[in-house]
PDB file of C-alpha atoms in Angstrom:
ATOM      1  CA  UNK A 885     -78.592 -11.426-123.684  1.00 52.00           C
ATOM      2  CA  UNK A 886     -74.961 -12.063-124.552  1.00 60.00           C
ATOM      3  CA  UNK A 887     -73.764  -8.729-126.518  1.00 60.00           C
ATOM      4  CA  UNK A 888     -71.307 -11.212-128.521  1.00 62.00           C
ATOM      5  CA  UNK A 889     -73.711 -13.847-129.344  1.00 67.00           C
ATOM      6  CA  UNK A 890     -72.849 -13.699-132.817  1.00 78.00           C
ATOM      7  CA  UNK A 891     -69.096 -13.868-131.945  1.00 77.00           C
ATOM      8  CA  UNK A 892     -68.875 -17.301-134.144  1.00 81.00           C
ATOM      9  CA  UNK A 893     -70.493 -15.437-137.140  1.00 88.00           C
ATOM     10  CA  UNK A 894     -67.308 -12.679-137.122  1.00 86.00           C
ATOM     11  CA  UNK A 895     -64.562 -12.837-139.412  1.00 89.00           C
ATOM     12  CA  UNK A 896     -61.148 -11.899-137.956  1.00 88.00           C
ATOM     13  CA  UNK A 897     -60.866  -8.593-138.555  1.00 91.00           C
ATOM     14  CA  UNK A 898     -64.217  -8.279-137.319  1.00 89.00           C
ATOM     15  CA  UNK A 899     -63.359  -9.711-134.158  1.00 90.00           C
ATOM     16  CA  UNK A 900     -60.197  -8.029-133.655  1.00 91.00           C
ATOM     17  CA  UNK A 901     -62.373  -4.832-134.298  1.00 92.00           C
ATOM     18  CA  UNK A 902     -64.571  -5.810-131.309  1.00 91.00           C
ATOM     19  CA  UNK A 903     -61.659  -6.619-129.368  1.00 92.00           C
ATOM     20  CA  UNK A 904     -60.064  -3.105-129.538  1.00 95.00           C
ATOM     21  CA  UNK A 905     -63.870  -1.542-129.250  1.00 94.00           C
ATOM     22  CA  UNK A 906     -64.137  -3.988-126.072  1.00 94.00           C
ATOM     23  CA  UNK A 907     -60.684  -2.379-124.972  1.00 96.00           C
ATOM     24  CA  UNK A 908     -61.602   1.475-125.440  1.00 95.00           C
ATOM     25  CA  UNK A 909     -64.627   0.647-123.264  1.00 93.00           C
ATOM     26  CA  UNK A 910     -62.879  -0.985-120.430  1.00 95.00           C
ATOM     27  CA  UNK A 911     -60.133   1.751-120.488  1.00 96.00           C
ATOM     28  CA  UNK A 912     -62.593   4.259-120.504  1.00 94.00           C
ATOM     29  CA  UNK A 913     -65.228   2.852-117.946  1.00 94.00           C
ATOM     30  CA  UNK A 914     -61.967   2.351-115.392  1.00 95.00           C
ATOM     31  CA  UNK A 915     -60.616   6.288-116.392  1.00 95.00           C
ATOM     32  CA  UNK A 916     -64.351   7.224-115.178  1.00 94.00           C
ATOM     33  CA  UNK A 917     -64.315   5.263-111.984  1.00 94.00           C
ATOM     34  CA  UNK A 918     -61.037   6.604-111.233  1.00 95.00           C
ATOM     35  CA  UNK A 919     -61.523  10.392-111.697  1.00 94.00           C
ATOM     36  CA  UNK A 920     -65.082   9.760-109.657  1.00 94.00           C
ATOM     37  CA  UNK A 921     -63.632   7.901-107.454  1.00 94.00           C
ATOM     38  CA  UNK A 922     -61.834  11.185-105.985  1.00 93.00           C
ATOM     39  CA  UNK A 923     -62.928  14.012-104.059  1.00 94.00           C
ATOM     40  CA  UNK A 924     -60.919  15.997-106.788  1.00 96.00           C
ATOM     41  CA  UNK A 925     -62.243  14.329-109.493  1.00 94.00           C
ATOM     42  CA  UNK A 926     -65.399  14.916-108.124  1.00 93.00           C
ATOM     43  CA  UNK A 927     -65.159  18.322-107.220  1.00 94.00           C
ATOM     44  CA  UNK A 928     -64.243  18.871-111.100  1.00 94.00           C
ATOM     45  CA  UNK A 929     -66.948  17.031-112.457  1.00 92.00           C
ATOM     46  CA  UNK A 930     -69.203  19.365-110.643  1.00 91.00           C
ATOM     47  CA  UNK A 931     -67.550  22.588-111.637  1.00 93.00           C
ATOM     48  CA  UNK A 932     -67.879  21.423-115.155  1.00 92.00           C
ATOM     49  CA  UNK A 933     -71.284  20.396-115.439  1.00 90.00           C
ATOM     50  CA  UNK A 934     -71.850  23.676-113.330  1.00 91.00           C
ATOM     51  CA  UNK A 935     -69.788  25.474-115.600  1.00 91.00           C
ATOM     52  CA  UNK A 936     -71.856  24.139-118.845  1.00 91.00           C
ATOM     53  CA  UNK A 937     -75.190  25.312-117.296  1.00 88.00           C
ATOM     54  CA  UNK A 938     -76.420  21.467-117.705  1.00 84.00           C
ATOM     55  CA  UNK A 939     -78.324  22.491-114.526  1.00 76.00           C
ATOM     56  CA  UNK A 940     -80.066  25.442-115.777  1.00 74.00           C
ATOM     57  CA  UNK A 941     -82.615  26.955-118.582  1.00 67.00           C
ATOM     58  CA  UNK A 942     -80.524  27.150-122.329  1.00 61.00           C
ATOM     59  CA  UNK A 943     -83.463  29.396-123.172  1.00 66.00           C
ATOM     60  CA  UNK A 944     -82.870  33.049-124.292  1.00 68.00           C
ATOM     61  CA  UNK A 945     -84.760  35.457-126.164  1.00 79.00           C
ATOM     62  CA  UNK A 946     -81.576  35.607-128.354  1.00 82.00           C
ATOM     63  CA  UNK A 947     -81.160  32.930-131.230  1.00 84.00           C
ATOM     64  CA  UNK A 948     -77.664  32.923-131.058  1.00 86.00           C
ATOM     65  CA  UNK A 949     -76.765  33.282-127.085  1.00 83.00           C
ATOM     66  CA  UNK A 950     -79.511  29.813-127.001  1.00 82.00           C
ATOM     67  CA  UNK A 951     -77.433  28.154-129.295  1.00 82.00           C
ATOM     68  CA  UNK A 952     -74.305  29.019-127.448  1.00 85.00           C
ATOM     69  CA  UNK A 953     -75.994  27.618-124.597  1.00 86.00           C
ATOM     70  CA  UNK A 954     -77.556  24.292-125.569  1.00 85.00           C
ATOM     71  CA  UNK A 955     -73.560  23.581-127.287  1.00 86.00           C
ATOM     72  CA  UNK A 956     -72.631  24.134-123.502  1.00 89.00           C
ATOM     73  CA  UNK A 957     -75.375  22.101-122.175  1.00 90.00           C
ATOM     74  CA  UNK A 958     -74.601  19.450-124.627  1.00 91.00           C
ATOM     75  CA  UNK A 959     -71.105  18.840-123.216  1.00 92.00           C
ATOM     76  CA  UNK A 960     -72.637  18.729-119.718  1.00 92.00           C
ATOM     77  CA  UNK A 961     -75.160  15.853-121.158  1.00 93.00           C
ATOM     78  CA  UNK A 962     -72.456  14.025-122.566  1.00 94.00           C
ATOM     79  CA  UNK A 963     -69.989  14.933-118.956  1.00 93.00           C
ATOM     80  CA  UNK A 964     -73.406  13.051-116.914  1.00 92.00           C
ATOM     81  CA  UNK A 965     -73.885  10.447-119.560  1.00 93.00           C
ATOM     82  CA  UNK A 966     -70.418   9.536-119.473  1.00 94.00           C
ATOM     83  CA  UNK A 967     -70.439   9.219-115.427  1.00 92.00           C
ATOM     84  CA  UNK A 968     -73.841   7.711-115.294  1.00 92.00           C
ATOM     85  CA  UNK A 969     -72.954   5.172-117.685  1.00 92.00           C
ATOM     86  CA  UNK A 970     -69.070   3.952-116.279  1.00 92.00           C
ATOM     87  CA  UNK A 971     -69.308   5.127-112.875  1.00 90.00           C
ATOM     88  CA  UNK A 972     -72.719   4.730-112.183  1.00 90.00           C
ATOM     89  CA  UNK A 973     -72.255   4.280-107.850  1.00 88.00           C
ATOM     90  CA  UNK A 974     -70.270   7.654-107.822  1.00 85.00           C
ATOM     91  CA  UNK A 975     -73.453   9.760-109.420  1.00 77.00           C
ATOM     92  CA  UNK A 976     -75.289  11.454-106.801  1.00 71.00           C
TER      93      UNK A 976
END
């Protein structure tokens, strides 16, 4: 299904809203496929979501050091939703 199906129910400022939102995504989605693109960029991505312990247990017997944690983890899920979703041939 067409995401802009509706496009002829829009006012203006609607559409020049979508336009820009359209934009950011594009931007973004070739910013993604450019830093995974790279054995550098690559290399970083993997330190990070290293890094944020995405790959490992946020549980602790401590309530705050498993908070700490799962904020960590939570930029590591956004770090592989980001690359999944605009660079989705680069994700192995």
């Amino acid at each position: 299904m067409d995401p802009h199906h509706d496009e002829i129910y829009l006012t203006d400022a609607q559409r020049e809203a979508r336009a820009e939102a359209d934009l950011e995504e594009a931007l973004d989605r070739d910013a993604w496929v450019w830093l995974m693109d790279s054995p550098h960029g690559r290399r970083i991505a993997r330190q990070m979501l290293r890094v944020s312990g995405m790959l490992d247990s946020g549980f602790s017997g401590d309530l705050f050091a498993a908070g700490y944690r799962e904020g960590q983890r939570s930029t590591g899920a956004w770090l592989l939703q980001s690359v999944k979703r605009h660079a989705p041939d680069t994700y192995t």
